[in-house]
Amino acid sequence: MDKLSSELTLLSEQASSCTACRLAPTRKNVVFGDGNCLSDLMVIGEAPGREEDIQGLPFVGRSGKLLGRLLLEEMGITRKDYYIANIIKCRPPENRNPLPDEVAVCRQFIEGQISLIQPKAILTLGNFASQAVLESKEGITKLREHVFDKVIGNVSLKVVPTYHPSYVLRAGGMAMAEMRADIVRAKKLLGQ
Ligand code: SF4
C-alpha cells in the first residue's frame, strides 16, 4: 500500500473507533469516504443518511444516485474518478441537522482527508457542507454561482458550492439545471 493510502486508512481506522460526540452510540457504521484518493476533485456533503449508515458508504441512496448521474453526464466521471465524503461521519438520528459541537469535533477527519488528498477543487453539496467548508454563514442560494479560494490545512484549493442532491430531488426542474451549471463550473476549473 502506498503512503497516501496507508495514511488515509489510518485516519479511517481512527474515525471507525471514534466516540468523541453524541452520534457514536446510535450509528451502525462510520461513513468515512469513498472513491479515488488521487483525484483533483473532492465532493463533500453533510452527513450520512439511513442507507449510508447501513452500508458504511457515502451517497448510496436516492440522492447519491442523482449526484452520480449528474457528475457522469456533465463531467463524464464516475466514483472511481473522484473522492466523496461528508463533513460528519456518523448519522444524526432521524436525519436531523448536525449540531455545531458535533461539527467542531468531527472536523479533524474531513480536514485530515483534504490534507492527504490535496484536491484542486471541492464541490460542496448544500447549505451545511458549503458553510462548513467555507466557514461562512451565508446560505447556499448566495454562495452558489461563485468560486471561492480557500486554504484548508496545507492545501490551497477552489470551492464550488452547489445544492444538495436531496434538495434537487424535491425541487426538480430549475434546481437540477442550476446544479448541472455548478458541476460544469467545477469541470472548467479542473481544465476538463
Ligand atoms: S460524528 Fe465524527 S466526532 Fe462524532 S463520533 Fe462520529 S466520527 Fe466521532
Short mmCIF file of N, CA and C and ligand atoms in Angstrom, two decimals:
data_model
loop_
_atom_site.label_atom_id
_atom_site.label_comp_id
_atom_site.label_asym_id
_atom_site.label_seq_id
_atom_site.Cartn_x
_atom_site.Cartn_y
_atom_site.Cartn_z
N MET A 1 0.85 -1.21 0.00
CA MET A 1 0.00 0.00 0.00
C MET A 1 0.89 1.26 0.00
N ASP A 2 0.55 2.25 -0.86
CA ASP A 2 1.39 3.44 -0.90
C ASP A 2 1.13 4.32 0.34
N LYS A 3 1.99 5.37 0.46
CA LYS A 3 1.95 6.19 1.68
C LYS A 3 0.59 6.87 1.87
N LEU A 4 0.05 7.45 0.78
CA LEU A 4 -1.24 8.13 0.87
C LEU A 4 -2.34 7.17 1.32
N SER A 5 -2.41 6.02 0.68
CA SER A 5 -3.45 5.05 1.03
C SER A 5 -3.31 4.60 2.48
N SER A 6 -2.07 4.38 2.92
CA SER A 6 -1.90 3.90 4.29
C SER A 6 -2.24 4.99 5.30
N GLU A 7 -1.94 6.25 4.97
CA GLU A 7 -2.30 7.34 5.90
C GLU A 7 -3.81 7.55 5.94
N LEU A 8 -4.47 7.41 4.77
CA LEU A 8 -5.93 7.52 4.75
C LEU A 8 -6.57 6.36 5.53
N THR A 9 -6.01 5.18 5.36
CA THR A 9 -6.53 4.01 6.08
C THR A 9 -6.39 4.22 7.59
N LEU A 10 -5.26 4.76 8.00
CA LEU A 10 -5.04 5.02 9.43
C LEU A 10 -6.07 6.02 9.96
N LEU A 11 -6.31 7.09 9.18
CA LEU A 11 -7.31 8.09 9.60
C LEU A 11 -8.71 7.46 9.64
N SER A 12 -8.99 6.61 8.67
CA SER A 12 -10.28 5.92 8.62
C SER A 12 -10.46 5.02 9.85
N GLU A 13 -9.40 4.35 10.25
CA GLU A 13 -9.48 3.48 11.43
C GLU A 13 -9.71 4.31 12.70
N GLN A 14 -9.09 5.49 12.73
CA GLN A 14 -9.32 6.37 13.90
C GLN A 14 -10.79 6.79 13.95
N ALA A 15 -11.36 7.13 12.77
CA ALA A 15 -12.77 7.52 12.73
C ALA A 15 -13.67 6.34 13.14
N SER A 16 -13.31 5.15 12.69
CA SER A 16 -14.15 3.97 12.95
C SER A 16 -14.30 3.67 14.44
N SER A 17 -13.31 4.08 15.21
CA SER A 17 -13.40 3.82 16.65
C SER A 17 -13.71 5.10 17.44
N CYS A 18 -14.07 6.16 16.72
CA CYS A 18 -14.28 7.45 17.38
C CYS A 18 -15.58 7.45 18.19
N THR A 19 -15.48 7.95 19.40
CA THR A 19 -16.68 8.12 20.25
C THR A 19 -16.70 9.54 20.80
N ALA A 20 -16.18 10.47 20.01
CA ALA A 20 -15.95 11.82 20.53
C ALA A 20 -17.22 12.67 20.60
N CYS A 21 -18.32 12.24 19.97
CA CYS A 21 -19.55 13.04 20.10
C CYS A 21 -20.75 12.13 20.30
N ARG A 22 -21.91 12.74 20.52
CA ARG A 22 -23.12 12.00 20.89
C ARG A 22 -23.68 11.15 19.75
N LEU A 23 -23.11 11.24 18.54
CA LEU A 23 -23.63 10.45 17.42
C LEU A 23 -23.08 9.01 17.42
N ALA A 24 -22.04 8.77 18.19
CA ALA A 24 -21.40 7.45 18.17
C ALA A 24 -22.34 6.31 18.59
N PRO A 25 -23.11 6.44 19.68
CA PRO A 25 -23.87 5.27 20.15
C PRO A 25 -24.97 4.82 19.20
N THR A 26 -25.48 5.71 18.35
CA THR A 26 -26.63 5.34 17.51
C THR A 26 -26.24 4.97 16.08
N ARG A 27 -24.98 5.10 15.73
CA ARG A 27 -24.58 4.77 14.35
C ARG A 27 -24.47 3.25 14.17
N LYS A 28 -24.72 2.81 12.91
CA LYS A 28 -24.41 1.42 12.57
C LYS A 28 -22.98 1.34 12.05
N ASN A 29 -22.62 2.31 11.22
CA ASN A 29 -21.27 2.37 10.66
C ASN A 29 -20.79 3.81 10.65
N VAL A 30 -19.50 3.98 10.79
CA VAL A 30 -18.87 5.26 10.49
C VAL A 30 -18.71 5.33 8.97
N VAL A 31 -19.16 6.44 8.39
CA VAL A 31 -19.09 6.59 6.93
C VAL A 31 -17.94 7.56 6.63
N PHE A 32 -16.80 7.01 6.33
CA PHE A 32 -15.58 7.82 6.25
C PHE A 32 -15.45 8.53 4.91
N GLY A 33 -15.50 7.77 3.81
CA GLY A 33 -15.33 8.36 2.48
C GLY A 33 -15.14 7.25 1.47
N ASP A 34 -15.15 7.63 0.20
CA ASP A 34 -15.07 6.62 -0.84
C ASP A 34 -14.54 7.27 -2.13
N GLY A 35 -13.95 6.45 -2.97
CA GLY A 35 -13.55 6.94 -4.29
C GLY A 35 -12.04 7.00 -4.46
N ASN A 36 -11.63 7.90 -5.35
CA ASN A 36 -10.25 7.97 -5.79
C ASN A 36 -9.47 9.02 -5.00
N CYS A 37 -8.56 8.55 -4.15
CA CYS A 37 -7.82 9.49 -3.29
C CYS A 37 -6.73 10.23 -4.06
N LEU A 38 -6.53 9.89 -5.34
CA LEU A 38 -5.55 10.62 -6.17
C LEU A 38 -6.23 11.70 -7.02
N SER A 39 -7.53 11.85 -6.86
CA SER A 39 -8.29 12.77 -7.72
C SER A 39 -8.02 14.23 -7.37
N ASP A 40 -8.18 15.10 -8.37
CA ASP A 40 -8.13 16.55 -8.14
C ASP A 40 -9.46 17.08 -7.60
N LEU A 41 -10.49 16.24 -7.60
CA LEU A 41 -11.82 16.68 -7.19
C LEU A 41 -12.30 15.91 -5.96
N MET A 42 -12.70 16.68 -4.94
CA MET A 42 -13.42 16.10 -3.80
C MET A 42 -14.84 16.62 -3.82
N VAL A 43 -15.78 15.76 -3.49
CA VAL A 43 -17.19 16.13 -3.36
C VAL A 43 -17.54 15.94 -1.89
N ILE A 44 -18.08 16.99 -1.27
CA ILE A 44 -18.32 16.92 0.18
C ILE A 44 -19.77 17.25 0.49
N GLY A 45 -20.41 16.33 1.20
CA GLY A 45 -21.79 16.51 1.63
C GLY A 45 -21.88 16.73 3.13
N GLU A 46 -23.10 16.55 3.63
CA GLU A 46 -23.38 16.91 5.02
C GLU A 46 -23.08 15.78 6.00
N ALA A 47 -23.89 14.73 5.94
CA ALA A 47 -23.79 13.65 6.92
C ALA A 47 -24.44 12.41 6.33
N PRO A 48 -24.12 11.23 6.83
CA PRO A 48 -24.76 10.02 6.30
C PRO A 48 -26.25 9.99 6.58
N GLY A 49 -27.00 9.44 5.64
CA GLY A 49 -28.42 9.15 5.86
C GLY A 49 -28.59 7.69 6.23
N ARG A 50 -29.83 7.21 6.17
CA ARG A 50 -30.15 5.85 6.61
C ARG A 50 -29.38 4.80 5.80
N GLU A 51 -29.44 4.92 4.48
CA GLU A 51 -28.81 3.91 3.62
C GLU A 51 -27.29 3.93 3.76
N GLU A 52 -26.73 5.14 3.89
CA GLU A 52 -25.28 5.28 4.04
C GLU A 52 -24.82 4.68 5.36
N ASP A 53 -25.62 4.89 6.40
CA ASP A 53 -25.32 4.33 7.73
C ASP A 53 -25.31 2.81 7.67
N ILE A 54 -26.26 2.24 6.94
CA ILE A 54 -26.34 0.77 6.83
C ILE A 54 -25.15 0.22 6.05
N GLN A 55 -24.83 0.87 4.92
CA GLN A 55 -23.78 0.33 4.05
C GLN A 55 -22.37 0.80 4.42
N GLY A 56 -22.27 1.88 5.20
CA GLY A 56 -20.95 2.41 5.56
C GLY A 56 -20.27 3.14 4.42
N LEU A 57 -21.08 3.56 3.42
CA LEU A 57 -20.54 4.29 2.26
C LEU A 57 -21.34 5.57 2.04
N PRO A 58 -20.66 6.65 1.60
CA PRO A 58 -21.38 7.90 1.38
C PRO A 58 -22.17 7.89 0.07
N PHE A 59 -23.31 8.56 0.09
CA PHE A 59 -24.10 8.82 -1.12
C PHE A 59 -24.42 7.55 -1.91
N VAL A 60 -25.08 6.62 -1.24
CA VAL A 60 -25.50 5.40 -1.92
C VAL A 60 -27.03 5.30 -2.02
N GLY A 61 -27.74 6.28 -1.47
CA GLY A 61 -29.20 6.29 -1.56
C GLY A 61 -29.66 7.02 -2.82
N ARG A 62 -30.92 7.46 -2.80
CA ARG A 62 -31.51 8.11 -4.00
C ARG A 62 -30.75 9.38 -4.38
N SER A 63 -30.42 10.19 -3.39
CA SER A 63 -29.73 11.45 -3.73
C SER A 63 -28.33 11.16 -4.26
N GLY A 64 -27.69 10.10 -3.75
CA GLY A 64 -26.38 9.72 -4.26
C GLY A 64 -26.44 9.27 -5.71
N LYS A 65 -27.53 8.57 -6.03
CA LYS A 65 -27.68 8.11 -7.43
C LYS A 65 -27.86 9.30 -8.36
N LEU A 66 -28.65 10.29 -7.91
CA LEU A 66 -28.81 11.50 -8.74
C LEU A 66 -27.47 12.22 -8.90
N LEU A 67 -26.75 12.37 -7.80
CA LEU A 67 -25.44 13.02 -7.87
C LEU A 67 -24.52 12.30 -8.86
N GLY A 68 -24.48 10.99 -8.75
CA GLY A 68 -23.63 10.21 -9.65
C GLY A 68 -24.03 10.41 -11.11
N ARG A 69 -25.34 10.49 -11.36
CA ARG A 69 -25.80 10.68 -12.74
C ARG A 69 -25.39 12.05 -13.26
N LEU A 70 -25.55 13.07 -12.44
CA LEU A 70 -25.21 14.43 -12.89
C LEU A 70 -23.70 14.58 -13.13
N LEU A 71 -22.89 13.97 -12.25
CA LEU A 71 -21.43 14.05 -12.44
C LEU A 71 -21.01 13.29 -13.69
N LEU A 72 -21.68 12.19 -13.95
CA LEU A 72 -21.36 11.43 -15.17
C LEU A 72 -21.78 12.22 -16.41
N GLU A 73 -22.99 12.78 -16.38
CA GLU A 73 -23.49 13.46 -17.58
C GLU A 73 -22.76 14.77 -17.86
N GLU A 74 -22.39 15.51 -16.79
CA GLU A 74 -21.77 16.83 -17.00
C GLU A 74 -20.24 16.78 -17.03
N MET A 75 -19.63 15.81 -16.33
CA MET A 75 -18.16 15.76 -16.27
C MET A 75 -17.60 14.48 -16.87
N GLY A 76 -18.47 13.52 -17.13
CA GLY A 76 -18.00 12.25 -17.67
C GLY A 76 -17.22 11.43 -16.67
N ILE A 77 -17.51 11.62 -15.37
CA ILE A 77 -16.72 10.90 -14.34
C ILE A 77 -17.63 10.00 -13.50
N THR A 78 -17.03 8.93 -13.00
CA THR A 78 -17.72 8.04 -12.07
C THR A 78 -16.95 8.04 -10.75
N ARG A 79 -17.44 7.28 -9.78
CA ARG A 79 -16.86 7.34 -8.44
C ARG A 79 -15.38 6.95 -8.40
N LYS A 80 -14.94 6.20 -9.35
CA LYS A 80 -13.51 5.85 -9.36
C LYS A 80 -12.64 7.05 -9.78
N ASP A 81 -13.30 8.14 -10.19
CA ASP A 81 -12.56 9.32 -10.67
C ASP A 81 -12.54 10.47 -9.66
N TYR A 82 -13.33 10.41 -8.61
CA TYR A 82 -13.34 11.49 -7.62
C TYR A 82 -13.46 10.89 -6.22
N TYR A 83 -13.20 11.72 -5.20
CA TYR A 83 -13.30 11.25 -3.82
C TYR A 83 -14.50 11.94 -3.18
N ILE A 84 -15.30 11.17 -2.46
CA ILE A 84 -16.53 11.73 -1.88
C ILE A 84 -16.60 11.41 -0.39
N ALA A 85 -17.00 12.40 0.39
CA ALA A 85 -17.06 12.24 1.85
C ALA A 85 -18.07 13.24 2.41
N ASN A 86 -18.36 13.10 3.67
CA ASN A 86 -19.24 14.04 4.37
C ASN A 86 -18.47 14.80 5.43
N ILE A 87 -19.03 15.94 5.82
CA ILE A 87 -18.46 16.71 6.94
C ILE A 87 -18.53 15.89 8.23
N ILE A 88 -19.68 15.25 8.43
CA ILE A 88 -19.93 14.47 9.65
C ILE A 88 -19.91 12.99 9.28
N LYS A 89 -19.24 12.18 10.08
CA LYS A 89 -19.01 10.79 9.70
C LYS A 89 -20.05 9.81 10.25
N CYS A 90 -20.89 10.23 11.18
CA CYS A 90 -21.90 9.33 11.75
C CYS A 90 -23.29 9.94 11.54
N ARG A 91 -24.29 9.08 11.35
CA ARG A 91 -25.64 9.55 11.03
C ARG A 91 -26.31 10.23 12.22
N PRO A 92 -26.76 11.47 12.04
CA PRO A 92 -27.57 12.09 13.09
C PRO A 92 -28.93 11.41 13.16
N PRO A 93 -29.45 11.14 14.35
CA PRO A 93 -30.75 10.46 14.47
C PRO A 93 -31.83 11.20 13.70
N GLU A 94 -32.70 10.43 13.04
CA GLU A 94 -33.83 10.97 12.25
C GLU A 94 -33.36 11.98 11.21
N ASN A 95 -32.13 11.87 10.80
CA ASN A 95 -31.56 12.79 9.79
C ASN A 95 -31.65 14.26 10.19
N ARG A 96 -31.60 14.53 11.49
CA ARG A 96 -31.59 15.93 11.91
C ARG A 96 -30.29 16.58 11.47
N ASN A 97 -30.28 17.93 11.47
CA ASN A 97 -29.04 18.63 11.13
C ASN A 97 -27.97 18.35 12.19
N PRO A 98 -26.73 18.21 11.77
CA PRO A 98 -25.65 18.10 12.76
C PRO A 98 -25.59 19.36 13.62
N LEU A 99 -25.20 19.20 14.86
CA LEU A 99 -25.11 20.34 15.78
C LEU A 99 -23.69 20.92 15.76
N PRO A 100 -23.56 22.20 16.10
CA PRO A 100 -22.23 22.85 15.99
C PRO A 100 -21.12 22.13 16.74
N ASP A 101 -21.41 21.59 17.90
CA ASP A 101 -20.32 20.91 18.64
C ASP A 101 -19.94 19.60 17.96
N GLU A 102 -20.90 18.95 17.29
CA GLU A 102 -20.59 17.72 16.55
C GLU A 102 -19.69 18.05 15.34
N VAL A 103 -20.02 19.14 14.66
CA VAL A 103 -19.20 19.57 13.52
C VAL A 103 -17.78 19.90 13.99
N ALA A 104 -17.70 20.61 15.09
CA ALA A 104 -16.39 21.04 15.58
C ALA A 104 -15.50 19.85 15.91
N VAL A 105 -16.07 18.85 16.55
CA VAL A 105 -15.24 17.73 16.99
C VAL A 105 -14.94 16.77 15.84
N CYS A 106 -15.84 16.70 14.86
CA CYS A 106 -15.63 15.79 13.71
C CYS A 106 -14.76 16.41 12.62
N ARG A 107 -14.56 17.71 12.69
CA ARG A 107 -13.86 18.44 11.64
C ARG A 107 -12.45 17.89 11.36
N GLN A 108 -11.83 17.34 12.40
CA GLN A 108 -10.48 16.78 12.25
C GLN A 108 -10.42 15.76 11.11
N PHE A 109 -11.52 15.01 10.90
CA PHE A 109 -11.47 13.94 9.89
C PHE A 109 -11.56 14.50 8.47
N ILE A 110 -12.48 15.41 8.21
CA ILE A 110 -12.58 15.94 6.85
C ILE A 110 -11.33 16.78 6.53
N GLU A 111 -10.84 17.51 7.53
CA GLU A 111 -9.62 18.29 7.28
C GLU A 111 -8.43 17.37 7.03
N GLY A 112 -8.40 16.26 7.75
CA GLY A 112 -7.34 15.27 7.51
C GLY A 112 -7.44 14.68 6.11
N GLN A 113 -8.66 14.39 5.68
CA GLN A 113 -8.84 13.85 4.32
C GLN A 113 -8.38 14.86 3.27
N ILE A 114 -8.76 16.12 3.45
CA ILE A 114 -8.37 17.16 2.49
C ILE A 114 -6.84 17.32 2.47
N SER A 115 -6.23 17.32 3.64
CA SER A 115 -4.77 17.49 3.71
C SER A 115 -4.04 16.34 3.03
N LEU A 116 -4.59 15.14 3.13
CA LEU A 116 -3.92 13.99 2.50
C LEU A 116 -4.19 13.94 1.00
N ILE A 117 -5.42 14.17 0.61
CA ILE A 117 -5.80 14.03 -0.81
C ILE A 117 -5.33 15.23 -1.65
N GLN A 118 -5.31 16.40 -1.02
CA GLN A 118 -4.86 17.63 -1.69
C GLN A 118 -5.58 17.88 -3.02
N PRO A 119 -6.91 17.99 -2.97
CA PRO A 119 -7.66 18.24 -4.21
C PRO A 119 -7.41 19.66 -4.71
N LYS A 120 -7.61 19.85 -6.02
CA LYS A 120 -7.55 21.21 -6.57
C LYS A 120 -8.89 21.91 -6.37
N ALA A 121 -9.96 21.13 -6.32
CA ALA A 121 -11.30 21.72 -6.18
C ALA A 121 -12.18 20.83 -5.31
N ILE A 122 -13.07 21.50 -4.58
CA ILE A 122 -14.08 20.79 -3.79
C ILE A 122 -15.45 21.27 -4.27
N LEU A 123 -16.32 20.33 -4.58
CA LEU A 123 -17.73 20.63 -4.86
C LEU A 123 -18.48 20.38 -3.55
N THR A 124 -19.02 21.43 -2.96
CA THR A 124 -19.74 21.26 -1.69
C THR A 124 -21.23 21.18 -1.97
N LEU A 125 -21.89 20.24 -1.30
CA LEU A 125 -23.29 19.93 -1.58
C LEU A 125 -24.20 20.48 -0.49
N GLY A 126 -24.90 21.56 -0.81
CA GLY A 126 -25.92 22.08 0.11
C GLY A 126 -25.39 23.09 1.10
N ASN A 127 -26.35 23.65 1.81
CA ASN A 127 -26.09 24.70 2.78
C ASN A 127 -25.02 24.31 3.78
N PHE A 128 -25.27 23.17 4.40
CA PHE A 128 -24.49 22.79 5.56
C PHE A 128 -23.02 22.54 5.20
N ALA A 129 -22.79 21.74 4.16
CA ALA A 129 -21.40 21.43 3.77
C ALA A 129 -20.70 22.68 3.24
N SER A 130 -21.43 23.50 2.49
CA SER A 130 -20.81 24.71 1.93
C SER A 130 -20.41 25.66 3.06
N GLN A 131 -21.31 25.84 4.02
CA GLN A 131 -20.99 26.73 5.15
C GLN A 131 -19.83 26.18 5.97
N ALA A 132 -19.81 24.87 6.16
CA ALA A 132 -18.75 24.28 6.99
C ALA A 132 -17.39 24.40 6.31
N VAL A 133 -17.33 24.10 5.01
CA VAL A 133 -16.05 24.17 4.29
C VAL A 133 -15.57 25.61 4.17
N LEU A 134 -16.51 26.52 3.86
CA LEU A 134 -16.13 27.92 3.65
C LEU A 134 -16.08 28.72 4.95
N GLU A 135 -16.52 28.10 6.06
CA GLU A 135 -16.61 28.80 7.35
C GLU A 135 -17.39 30.10 7.15
N SER A 136 -18.57 29.95 6.57
CA SER A 136 -19.43 31.08 6.21
C SER A 136 -20.81 30.87 6.82
N LYS A 137 -21.52 31.97 7.02
CA LYS A 137 -22.90 31.86 7.49
C LYS A 137 -23.90 32.11 6.35
N GLU A 138 -23.39 32.39 5.14
CA GLU A 138 -24.28 32.64 4.00
C GLU A 138 -25.00 31.36 3.58
N GLY A 139 -26.20 31.52 3.07
CA GLY A 139 -26.96 30.37 2.58
C GLY A 139 -26.49 29.96 1.19
N ILE A 140 -26.90 28.76 0.79
CA ILE A 140 -26.43 28.20 -0.48
C ILE A 140 -26.89 29.04 -1.68
N THR A 141 -28.05 29.67 -1.58
CA THR A 141 -28.52 30.45 -2.74
C THR A 141 -27.60 31.65 -2.99
N LYS A 142 -26.95 32.17 -1.94
CA LYS A 142 -25.99 33.26 -2.13
C LYS A 142 -24.60 32.73 -2.50
N LEU A 143 -24.27 31.55 -1.98
CA LEU A 143 -22.92 31.02 -2.19
C LEU A 143 -22.74 30.44 -3.60
N ARG A 144 -23.79 29.80 -4.11
CA ARG A 144 -23.60 29.14 -5.41
C ARG A 144 -23.50 30.21 -6.52
N GLU A 145 -23.00 29.78 -7.64
CA GLU A 145 -22.65 30.66 -8.77
C GLU A 145 -21.33 31.39 -8.54
N HIS A 146 -20.65 31.10 -7.42
CA HIS A 146 -19.34 31.70 -7.15
C HIS A 146 -18.31 30.59 -6.97
N VAL A 147 -17.04 30.94 -7.20
CA VAL A 147 -15.92 30.04 -6.90
C VAL A 147 -15.09 30.73 -5.83
N PHE A 148 -14.77 30.01 -4.77
CA PHE A 148 -14.05 30.60 -3.64
C PHE A 148 -12.64 30.01 -3.54
N ASP A 149 -11.67 30.88 -3.26
CA ASP A 149 -10.33 30.41 -2.92
C ASP A 149 -10.30 30.12 -1.43
N LYS A 150 -9.72 28.99 -1.08
CA LYS A 150 -9.72 28.61 0.33
C LYS A 150 -8.42 27.86 0.64
N VAL A 151 -7.92 28.08 1.83
CA VAL A 151 -6.79 27.28 2.31
C VAL A 151 -7.30 26.43 3.47
N ILE A 152 -7.16 25.13 3.33
CA ILE A 152 -7.59 24.21 4.40
C ILE A 152 -6.38 23.37 4.77
N GLY A 153 -5.93 23.51 6.01
CA GLY A 153 -4.69 22.84 6.40
C GLY A 153 -3.56 23.38 5.55
N ASN A 154 -2.90 22.50 4.82
CA ASN A 154 -1.77 22.90 3.98
C ASN A 154 -2.17 22.98 2.50
N VAL A 155 -3.46 23.00 2.22
CA VAL A 155 -3.92 22.88 0.83
C VAL A 155 -4.65 24.15 0.38
N SER A 156 -4.17 24.75 -0.72
CA SER A 156 -4.88 25.86 -1.36
C SER A 156 -5.76 25.28 -2.45
N LEU A 157 -7.02 25.61 -2.41
CA LEU A 157 -7.93 24.97 -3.37
C LEU A 157 -9.09 25.91 -3.70
N LYS A 158 -9.89 25.49 -4.67
CA LYS A 158 -11.09 26.22 -5.06
C LYS A 158 -12.31 25.48 -4.52
N VAL A 159 -13.30 26.25 -4.09
CA VAL A 159 -14.53 25.65 -3.60
C VAL A 159 -15.69 26.10 -4.49
N VAL A 160 -16.44 25.12 -4.98
CA VAL A 160 -17.61 25.38 -5.82
C VAL A 160 -18.85 24.87 -5.08
N PRO A 161 -19.63 25.78 -4.51
CA PRO A 161 -20.83 25.34 -3.78
C PRO A 161 -21.98 25.04 -4.74
N THR A 162 -22.71 24.00 -4.44
CA THR A 162 -23.93 23.71 -5.20
C THR A 162 -24.99 23.15 -4.25
N TYR A 163 -26.14 22.83 -4.82
CA TYR A 163 -27.22 22.28 -3.99
C TYR A 163 -26.89 20.87 -3.54
N HIS A 164 -27.55 20.46 -2.46
CA HIS A 164 -27.51 19.05 -2.09
C HIS A 164 -28.46 18.30 -3.03
N PRO A 165 -28.04 17.13 -3.52
CA PRO A 165 -28.93 16.42 -4.45
C PRO A 165 -30.29 16.06 -3.86
N SER A 166 -30.39 15.91 -2.54
CA SER A 166 -31.71 15.61 -1.96
C SER A 166 -32.66 16.80 -2.15
N TYR A 167 -32.12 18.02 -2.13
CA TYR A 167 -32.95 19.20 -2.41
C TYR A 167 -33.38 19.19 -3.87
N VAL A 168 -32.45 18.85 -4.76
CA VAL A 168 -32.77 18.83 -6.19
C VAL A 168 -33.84 17.76 -6.48
N LEU A 169 -33.77 16.64 -5.76
CA LEU A 169 -34.80 15.61 -5.93
C LEU A 169 -36.18 16.16 -5.59
N ARG A 170 -36.23 16.99 -4.56
CA ARG A 170 -37.53 17.56 -4.15
C ARG A 170 -37.93 18.70 -5.07
N ALA A 171 -36.98 19.56 -5.43
CA ALA A 171 -37.31 20.79 -6.15
C ALA A 171 -37.42 20.57 -7.66
N GLY A 172 -36.63 19.63 -8.20
CA GLY A 172 -36.71 19.32 -9.64
C GLY A 172 -36.22 20.43 -10.53
N GLY A 173 -36.81 20.52 -11.74
CA GLY A 173 -36.56 21.42 -12.85
C GLY A 173 -35.42 22.41 -12.75
N MET A 174 -35.73 23.61 -12.28
CA MET A 174 -34.75 24.70 -12.27
C MET A 174 -33.54 24.36 -11.39
N ALA A 175 -33.80 23.75 -10.22
CA ALA A 175 -32.70 23.41 -9.31
C ALA A 175 -31.75 22.41 -9.98
N MET A 176 -32.31 21.47 -10.71
CA MET A 176 -31.49 20.48 -11.43
C MET A 176 -30.60 21.19 -12.45
N ALA A 177 -31.17 22.13 -13.20
CA ALA A 177 -30.39 22.86 -14.21
C ALA A 177 -29.29 23.67 -13.54
N GLU A 178 -29.60 24.27 -12.39
CA GLU A 178 -28.60 25.07 -11.68
C GLU A 178 -27.47 24.18 -11.13
N MET A 179 -27.83 23.02 -10.64
CA MET A 179 -26.79 22.11 -10.15
C MET A 179 -25.91 21.63 -11.30
N ARG A 180 -26.51 21.36 -12.44
CA ARG A 180 -25.71 21.00 -13.62
C ARG A 180 -24.71 22.12 -13.95
N ALA A 181 -25.18 23.37 -13.90
CA ALA A 181 -24.30 24.51 -14.22
C ALA A 181 -23.14 24.59 -13.22
N ASP A 182 -23.41 24.30 -11.96
CA ASP A 182 -22.34 24.33 -10.94
C ASP A 182 -21.31 23.24 -11.22
N ILE A 183 -21.78 22.08 -11.62
CA ILE A 183 -20.86 20.97 -11.92
C ILE A 183 -19.99 21.34 -13.13
N VAL A 184 -20.59 21.99 -14.11
CA VAL A 184 -19.81 22.44 -15.28
C VAL A 184 -18.77 23.47 -14.85
N ARG A 185 -19.13 24.32 -13.86
CA ARG A 185 -18.18 25.31 -13.34
C ARG A 185 -16.95 24.57 -12.74
N ALA A 186 -17.20 23.54 -11.97
CA ALA A 186 -16.09 22.76 -11.39
C ALA A 186 -15.27 22.09 -12.49
N LYS A 187 -15.95 21.59 -13.50
CA LYS A 187 -15.26 20.93 -14.62
C LYS A 187 -14.29 21.90 -15.30
N LYS A 188 -14.74 23.11 -15.54
CA LYS A 188 -13.88 24.11 -16.20
C LYS A 188 -12.67 24.45 -15.33
N LEU A 189 -12.91 24.55 -14.02
CA LEU A 189 -11.81 24.85 -13.09
C LEU A 189 -10.71 23.80 -13.18
N LEU A 190 -11.12 22.56 -13.36
CA LEU A 190 -10.16 21.46 -13.39
C LEU A 190 -9.59 21.27 -14.79
N GLY A 191 -10.02 22.12 -15.71
CA GLY A 191 -9.46 22.05 -17.07
C GLY A 191 -9.92 20.83 -17.83
N GLN A 192 -11.13 20.35 -17.52
CA GLN A 192 -11.62 19.15 -18.20
C GLN A 192 -12.52 19.53 -19.38
S1 SF4 B 1 -19.63 12.07 14.11
FE1 SF4 B 1 -17.41 12.32 13.98
S2 SF4 B 1 -16.79 13.06 16.03
FE2 SF4 B 1 -18.85 12.17 16.23
S3 SF4 B 1 -18.48 10.05 16.84
FE3 SF4 B 1 -18.70 10.08 14.58
S4 SF4 B 1 -16.59 10.22 13.83
FE4 SF4 B 1 -16.55 10.82 16.00
#
